[in-house]
Amino acid sequence: MAGFLISVSGSVAPAWHEVEHSTQLRTDTAWLEAAWADPRTRVLVVEDGQTLARVGDGAAELVFFSPAQVPDGTRFLLGVDSDDVAYFGVAAAIPDPDSDVRRAGLRDAGTLLTDRDAGLLAHAVGLANWHAVSRFCSRCGAPTEPVIAGHVRRCTAEGSEHFPRCDPAVIMLVTDPDDRCLLARNAQWPPRRVSVLAGFVEPGESAEQAVAREVFEETGVLVGAVTYAGSQPWPLPHSLMLGFRAQATGTEIAVDDEEIAEARWYSRDDLREALLSGDLIMPPSLSISRWLIETWYGTRLPHPAAT
Ligand SMILES: [Zn+2]
């Protein structure tokens, strides 16, 4: 888990961000042209949420191209690092990989990447996903074209501007009056895999209201106090996960049997035992769900020696 930021005692949620987004440069056409002509410039080619990575034992690094090597596609500026190296993404067909590299995405390689690489990949994948579904104007149906270094699409018929979407979702660790934590298994997950609850924010709803609604819908548990904990970008395809702690006012559980197959309360001892015996499997270590659980648990979660 190279360089992945986590603090189980503090309030730092998983986030990746080491290359400045450099928003002021997106309208500087002379700078953009010079950066694209600079062989030091590093380009990620993104296709279907994936790029090329060199994956080794317990670590992975992204494969960057120089601008001259990159196939035609939708180009966007990702940012500039502290050495003044510019980073771009291009949504295009990924060139055939060399033998030592392979296609990789956030899900399979996210935990293996450095913070810088994970941040660049999350940014690039989020923008590429948005470009892929935004080729036509949602107002009039005419084609749109990328402008502002690939961060806006403009309607070619009437000039309306369309911005990348970022859908808010809530993810919440619910505790009961005895400070036990509510973990649930999604109906689509394999046996033994559990996590905290999550759901999308609906129009007209605050994030805190979404927390209370989702917890009640999925498990029948009523919550009182809801407090913000931290957030994580999750561009699959375009979400921002807002993490919360929620206090249940009761302990009775009635799962919805649609989205959630089972749910129960765990004390810290219950959870430690279930993890060590292999009765439970936790979310991957890059996820805000695991971070929320670990902030409640108080330290890193144990895992069986065999895995
Ligand atoms: Zn239009």
CSV table of C-alpha atoms and ligand atoms in Angstrom, one decimal:
chain,number,residue,atom,x,y,z
A,1,MET,CA,0.0,0.0,0.0
A,2,ALA,CA,2.6,2.5,-1.1
A,3,GLY,CA,2.2,6.0,0.2
A,4,PHE,CA,-1.6,5.8,0.7
A,5,LEU,CA,-2.7,8.4,3.1
A,6,ILE,CA,-4.5,7.1,6.1
A,7,SER,CA,-4.7,8.3,9.7
A,8,VAL,CA,-6.9,6.2,11.9
A,9,SER,CA,-6.5,8.5,14.9
A,10,GLY,CA,-6.9,11.8,13.0
A,11,SER,CA,-9.5,13.1,10.5
A,12,VAL,CA,-7.6,12.6,7.2
A,13,ALA,CA,-9.7,10.6,4.8
A,14,PRO,CA,-8.3,8.8,1.9
A,15,ALA,CA,-7.5,11.3,-0.8
A,16,TRP,CA,-4.9,11.5,-3.5
A,17,HIS,CA,-3.6,14.8,-4.7
A,18,GLU,CA,0.0,15.6,-5.3
A,19,VAL,CA,0.0,17.3,-8.7
A,20,GLU,CA,-1.5,20.8,-8.6
A,21,HIS,CA,-4.6,21.0,-10.8
A,22,SER,CA,-3.3,24.4,-12.1
A,23,THR,CA,-6.7,25.7,-13.1
A,24,GLN,CA,-5.3,29.1,-14.1
A,25,LEU,CA,-3.4,27.5,-16.9
A,26,ARG,CA,-6.4,25.9,-18.6
A,27,THR,CA,-7.2,29.1,-20.5
A,28,ASP,CA,-3.5,30.0,-21.3
A,29,THR,CA,-3.3,28.8,-24.9
A,30,ALA,CA,0.3,29.8,-25.4
A,31,TRP,CA,1.3,27.8,-22.3
A,32,LEU,CA,-0.8,24.8,-23.3
A,33,GLU,CA,0.8,24.7,-26.7
A,34,ALA,CA,4.3,25.0,-25.3
A,35,ALA,CA,3.6,22.3,-22.7
A,36,TRP,CA,2.3,19.9,-25.4
A,37,ALA,CA,5.4,20.6,-27.4
A,38,ASP,CA,7.7,19.9,-24.4
A,39,PRO,CA,9.1,16.3,-24.5
A,40,ARG,CA,9.2,16.4,-20.7
A,41,THR,CA,5.4,16.5,-20.6
A,42,ARG,CA,3.9,13.3,-19.3
A,43,VAL,CA,0.6,11.9,-20.7
A,44,LEU,CA,-1.7,9.3,-19.4
A,45,VAL,CA,-3.7,7.5,-22.1
A,46,VAL,CA,-7.1,6.4,-20.6
A,47,GLU,CA,-9.6,4.0,-22.1
A,48,ASP,CA,-12.6,2.5,-20.4
A,49,GLY,CA,-11.4,3.5,-16.9
A,50,GLN,CA,-8.0,2.0,-17.4
A,51,THR,CA,-4.5,3.1,-18.3
A,52,LEU,CA,-1.1,1.3,-18.6
A,53,ALA,CA,0.8,0.5,-15.4
A,54,ARG,CA,3.9,-1.4,-14.5
A,55,VAL,CA,2.7,-3.7,-11.8
A,56,GLY,CA,5.2,-5.3,-9.5
A,57,ASP,CA,5.2,-7.1,-6.2
A,58,GLY,CA,3.1,-4.9,-3.9
A,59,ALA,CA,3.5,-1.7,-5.9
A,60,ALA,CA,2.6,-0.3,-9.3
A,61,GLU,CA,3.5,2.8,-11.3
A,62,LEU,CA,1.7,4.4,-14.1
A,63,VAL,CA,3.2,4.4,-17.6
A,64,PHE,CA,3.4,7.9,-19.1
A,65,PHE,CA,3.9,8.8,-22.7
A,66,SER,CA,5.5,11.9,-24.2
A,67,PRO,CA,3.0,14.0,-26.3
A,68,ALA,CA,4.6,12.8,-29.6
A,69,GLN,CA,3.8,9.1,-28.7
A,70,VAL,CA,0.2,9.7,-27.9
A,71,PRO,CA,-2.6,8.6,-30.2
A,72,ASP,CA,-5.3,11.1,-31.2
A,73,GLY,CA,-8.1,11.6,-28.7
A,74,THR,CA,-9.7,14.0,-26.3
A,75,ARG,CA,-7.0,15.8,-24.5
A,76,PHE,CA,-7.2,17.4,-21.0
A,77,LEU,CA,-4.8,19.1,-18.7
A,78,LEU,CA,-4.3,17.3,-15.4
A,79,GLY,CA,-1.9,19.7,-13.8
A,80,VAL,CA,1.7,20.6,-13.1
A,81,ASP,CA,4.0,19.1,-10.5
A,82,SER,CA,6.6,20.9,-8.3
A,83,ASP,CA,9.3,20.3,-10.9
A,84,ASP,CA,7.2,22.2,-13.5
A,85,VAL,CA,6.4,19.0,-15.4
A,86,ALA,CA,3.0,19.2,-17.1
A,87,TYR,CA,0.6,16.2,-16.9
A,88,PHE,CA,-2.1,15.6,-19.5
A,89,GLY,CA,-4.7,12.9,-20.0
A,90,VAL,CA,-5.8,11.7,-23.4
A,91,ALA,CA,-9.0,9.6,-23.8
A,92,ALA,CA,-8.0,7.3,-26.7
A,93,ALA,CA,-7.3,3.7,-27.5
A,94,ILE,CA,-4.5,2.4,-25.3
A,95,PRO,CA,-1.4,1.5,-27.4
A,96,ASP,CA,-0.4,-2.1,-27.3
A,97,PRO,CA,1.5,-2.6,-24.0
A,98,ASP,CA,5.1,-3.7,-23.7
A,99,SER,CA,5.6,-7.1,-22.1
A,100,ASP,CA,6.3,-5.6,-18.6
A,101,VAL,CA,3.2,-3.4,-18.5
A,102,ARG,CA,-0.5,-4.1,-18.4
A,103,ARG,CA,-3.8,-2.3,-18.3
A,104,ALA,CA,-4.9,-1.2,-14.9
A,105,GLY,CA,-7.6,0.8,-13.2
A,106,LEU,CA,-8.3,2.3,-9.8
A,107,ARG,CA,-10.1,-0.8,-8.5
A,108,ASP,CA,-7.4,-3.3,-9.2
A,109,ALA,CA,-4.3,-1.1,-8.9
A,110,GLY,CA,-5.4,1.8,-6.7
A,111,THR,CA,-3.9,0.4,-3.5
A,112,LEU,CA,-0.6,-0.3,-5.3
A,113,LEU,CA,-0.1,3.2,-6.7
A,114,THR,CA,1.7,6.2,-5.0
A,115,ASP,CA,-0.6,9.1,-3.9
A,116,ARG,CA,0.6,11.0,-7.0
A,117,ASP,CA,-0.2,8.3,-9.4
A,118,ALA,CA,-3.6,7.4,-7.8
A,119,GLY,CA,-4.5,11.1,-7.8
A,120,LEU,CA,-3.6,11.5,-11.5
A,121,LEU,CA,-5.5,8.3,-12.4
A,122,ALA,CA,-8.6,9.3,-10.5
A,123,HIS,CA,-8.5,12.8,-12.2
A,124,ALA,CA,-7.9,11.4,-15.6
A,125,VAL,CA,-10.5,8.6,-15.4
A,126,GLY,CA,-13.1,11.0,-14.0
A,127,LEU,CA,-12.6,13.4,-16.9
A,128,ALA,CA,-12.4,10.7,-19.6
A,129,ASN,CA,-15.6,9.1,-18.3
A,130,TRP,CA,-17.3,12.5,-18.5
A,131,HIS,CA,-16.1,13.2,-22.0
A,132,ALA,CA,-17.3,9.8,-23.2
A,133,VAL,CA,-20.9,10.5,-22.3
A,134,SER,CA,-21.0,14.3,-23.1
A,135,ARG,CA,-20.5,14.4,-26.8
A,136,PHE,CA,-23.9,15.9,-27.4
A,137,CYS,CA,-25.5,19.0,-25.8
A,138,SER,CA,-28.1,18.0,-23.2
A,139,ARG,CA,-30.1,21.2,-24.1
A,140,CYS,CA,-30.4,20.9,-27.9
A,141,GLY,CA,-28.7,17.7,-29.0
A,142,ALA,CA,-26.0,19.3,-31.2
A,143,PRO,CA,-22.5,18.0,-30.9
A,144,THR,CA,-20.3,19.6,-28.1
A,145,GLU,CA,-16.5,20.2,-28.3
A,146,PRO,CA,-13.9,20.3,-25.5
A,147,VAL,CA,-12.6,23.7,-24.5
A,148,ILE,CA,-10.7,25.1,-21.5
A,149,ALA,CA,-8.0,22.4,-21.7
A,150,GLY,CA,-10.6,19.7,-21.7
A,151,HIS,CA,-12.5,20.8,-18.6
A,152,VAL,CA,-15.5,22.2,-20.3
A,153,ARG,CA,-17.5,21.1,-23.3
A,154,ARG,CA,-19.3,23.7,-25.4
A,155,CYS,CA,-22.3,23.3,-27.6
A,156,THR,CA,-21.3,23.9,-31.2
A,157,ALA,CA,-24.9,25.2,-32.0
A,158,GLU,CA,-25.7,27.6,-29.3
A,159,GLY,CA,-22.6,27.9,-27.1
A,160,SER,CA,-23.9,26.6,-23.8
A,161,GLU,CA,-21.2,25.3,-21.6
A,162,HIS,CA,-21.3,21.9,-19.9
A,163,PHE,CA,-19.1,21.0,-16.9
A,164,PRO,CA,-17.8,17.6,-15.5
A,165,ARG,CA,-20.3,15.9,-13.3
A,166,CYS,CA,-19.5,14.8,-9.8
A,167,ASP,CA,-22.4,13.0,-8.1
A,168,PRO,CA,-22.5,13.2,-4.3
A,169,ALA,CA,-22.9,9.9,-2.5
A,170,VAL,CA,-22.9,9.3,1.3
A,171,ILE,CA,-21.1,6.5,3.1
A,172,MET,CA,-21.7,6.2,6.8
A,173,LEU,CA,-20.5,4.3,9.8
A,174,VAL,CA,-23.4,3.8,12.1
A,175,THR,CA,-22.9,3.1,15.8
A,176,ASP,CA,-25.4,2.1,18.4
A,177,PRO,CA,-25.7,3.4,22.0
A,178,ASP,CA,-23.1,0.8,23.1
A,179,ASP,CA,-20.7,2.0,20.4
A,180,ARG,CA,-21.1,-1.1,18.4
A,181,CYS,CA,-20.8,-0.6,14.6
A,182,LEU,CA,-23.3,-1.6,12.0
A,183,LEU,CA,-21.9,-3.6,9.1
A,184,ALA,CA,-23.9,-5.1,6.3
A,185,ARG,CA,-23.5,-7.4,3.3
A,186,ASN,CA,-24.8,-6.1,0.0
A,187,ALA,CA,-26.9,-8.7,-1.7
A,188,GLN,CA,-24.5,-8.7,-4.7
A,189,TRP,CA,-21.4,-9.4,-2.6
A,190,PRO,CA,-19.9,-12.8,-1.9
A,191,PRO,CA,-20.6,-14.4,1.5
A,192,ARG,CA,-18.6,-13.0,4.4
A,193,ARG,CA,-17.9,-9.6,2.7
A,194,VAL,CA,-19.3,-6.7,4.7
A,195,SER,CA,-19.0,-3.0,4.9
A,196,VAL,CA,-20.6,0.2,6.0
A,197,LEU,CA,-23.8,1.5,4.3
A,198,ALA,CA,-23.8,3.9,1.4
A,199,GLY,CA,-26.1,5.5,-1.1
A,200,PHE,CA,-26.7,8.5,-3.4
A,201,VAL,CA,-27.9,11.9,-2.4
A,202,GLU,CA,-31.2,12.7,-4.0
A,203,PRO,CA,-32.2,16.1,-5.4
A,204,GLY,CA,-33.6,18.4,-2.7
A,205,GLU,CA,-31.9,16.5,0.1
A,206,SER,CA,-29.0,17.4,2.3
A,207,ALA,CA,-26.2,14.9,2.7
A,208,GLU,CA,-27.2,14.4,6.4
A,209,GLN,CA,-30.8,13.6,5.3
A,210,ALA,CA,-29.5,11.2,2.8
A,211,VAL,CA,-27.5,9.4,5.5
A,212,ALA,CA,-30.6,9.0,7.7
A,213,ARG,CA,-32.8,7.9,4.8
A,214,GLU,CA,-30.4,5.4,3.4
A,215,VAL,CA,-29.7,3.8,6.8
A,216,PHE,CA,-33.4,3.5,7.5
A,217,GLU,CA,-34.3,2.2,4.0
A,218,GLU,CA,-31.6,-0.5,4.0
A,219,THR,CA,-31.6,-1.6,7.6
A,220,GLY,CA,-34.7,-0.1,9.4
A,221,VAL,CA,-32.3,1.6,11.9
A,222,LEU,CA,-33.2,5.1,12.9
A,223,VAL,CA,-30.3,7.5,13.4
A,224,GLY,CA,-30.0,10.8,15.3
A,225,ALA,CA,-26.8,12.8,15.2
A,226,VAL,CA,-24.9,12.7,11.9
A,227,THR,CA,-21.5,14.2,11.7
A,228,TYR,CA,-19.2,14.7,8.7
A,229,ALA,CA,-15.9,12.6,8.8
A,230,GLY,CA,-14.2,13.1,5.4
A,231,SER,CA,-14.5,12.5,1.7
A,232,GLN,CA,-13.0,10.5,-1.2
A,233,PRO,CA,-13.2,11.0,-4.9
A,234,TRP,CA,-14.6,8.0,-6.6
A,235,PRO,CA,-14.7,8.6,-10.3
A,236,LEU,CA,-16.4,5.2,-11.2
A,237,PRO,CA,-18.0,6.7,-13.1
A,238,HIS,CA,-18.3,10.1,-11.4
A,239,SER,CA,-18.9,10.1,-7.6
A,240,LEU,CA,-17.7,12.0,-4.6
A,241,MET,CA,-18.0,9.9,-1.5
A,242,LEU,CA,-19.0,11.9,1.6
A,243,GLY,CA,-18.1,10.0,4.7
A,244,PHE,CA,-20.2,10.4,7.9
A,245,ARG,CA,-20.5,9.0,11.4
A,246,ALA,CA,-24.2,8.4,12.5
A,247,GLN,CA,-25.5,7.5,15.9
A,248,ALA,CA,-28.4,5.1,16.0
A,249,THR,CA,-31.2,5.8,18.4
A,250,GLY,CA,-32.1,2.1,18.6
A,251,THR,CA,-30.7,-1.3,17.8
A,252,GLU,CA,-33.5,-3.2,16.0
A,253,ILE,CA,-32.5,-4.2,12.4
A,254,ALA,CA,-34.8,-5.0,9.5
A,255,VAL,CA,-32.9,-5.3,6.3
A,256,ASP,CA,-34.6,-4.4,3.0
A,257,ASP,CA,-33.7,-7.8,1.5
A,258,GLU,CA,-33.2,-6.1,-1.9
A,259,GLU,CA,-30.0,-4.2,-1.7
A,260,ILE,CA,-28.8,-5.5,1.7
A,261,ALA,CA,-28.8,-9.2,2.4
A,262,GLU,CA,-27.8,-9.1,6.1
A,263,ALA,CA,-26.7,-6.6,8.7
A,264,ARG,CA,-25.7,-6.8,12.3
A,265,TRP,CA,-24.0,-4.8,15.1
A,266,TYR,CA,-20.3,-5.6,15.9
A,267,SER,CA,-18.4,-4.7,19.0
A,268,ARG,CA,-14.6,-4.2,18.5
A,269,ASP,CA,-14.0,-7.6,20.0
A,270,ASP,CA,-16.7,-9.2,17.7
A,271,LEU,CA,-15.0,-7.7,14.7
A,272,ARG,CA,-11.5,-8.7,15.7
A,273,GLU,CA,-12.6,-12.2,16.2
A,274,ALA,CA,-14.6,-12.4,13.0
A,275,LEU,CA,-11.7,-11.0,11.0
A,276,LEU,CA,-9.0,-13.3,12.6
A,277,SER,CA,-11.2,-16.4,12.1
A,278,GLY,CA,-11.9,-15.5,8.5
A,279,ASP,CA,-15.6,-15.2,9.1
A,280,LEU,CA,-15.6,-11.6,7.7
A,281,ILE,CA,-13.8,-9.9,4.8
A,282,MET,CA,-13.3,-6.2,4.8
A,283,PRO,CA,-13.3,-3.6,2.0
A,284,PRO,CA,-10.0,-2.9,0.4
A,285,SER,CA,-7.5,-0.7,2.1
A,286,LEU,CA,-7.8,2.3,-0.3
A,287,SER,CA,-11.5,2.7,0.4
A,288,ILE,CA,-13.1,5.3,2.6
A,289,SER,CA,-15.3,2.5,3.9
A,290,ARG,CA,-12.4,0.8,5.5
A,291,TRP,CA,-11.0,4.1,6.7
A,292,LEU,CA,-14.4,4.8,8.5
A,293,ILE,CA,-14.3,1.4,10.1
A,294,GLU,CA,-10.7,1.8,11.2
A,295,THR,CA,-11.4,5.3,12.7
A,296,TRP,CA,-14.1,3.6,14.8
A,297,TYR,CA,-12.0,0.5,15.6
A,298,GLY,CA,-9.1,2.7,16.7
A,299,THR,CA,-6.3,1.1,14.8
A,300,ARG,CA,-5.6,-1.0,11.7
A,301,LEU,CA,-7.9,-3.9,11.3
A,302,PRO,CA,-6.4,-7.3,11.9
A,303,HIS,CA,-6.3,-9.9,9.2
A,304,PRO,CA,-5.7,-13.6,9.2
A,305,ALA,CA,-2.1,-14.6,8.8
A,306,ALA,CA,-3.0,-16.7,5.8
A,307,THR,CA,-4.0,-13.8,3.6
B,1,ZN,ZN,-26.8,23.0,-27.5
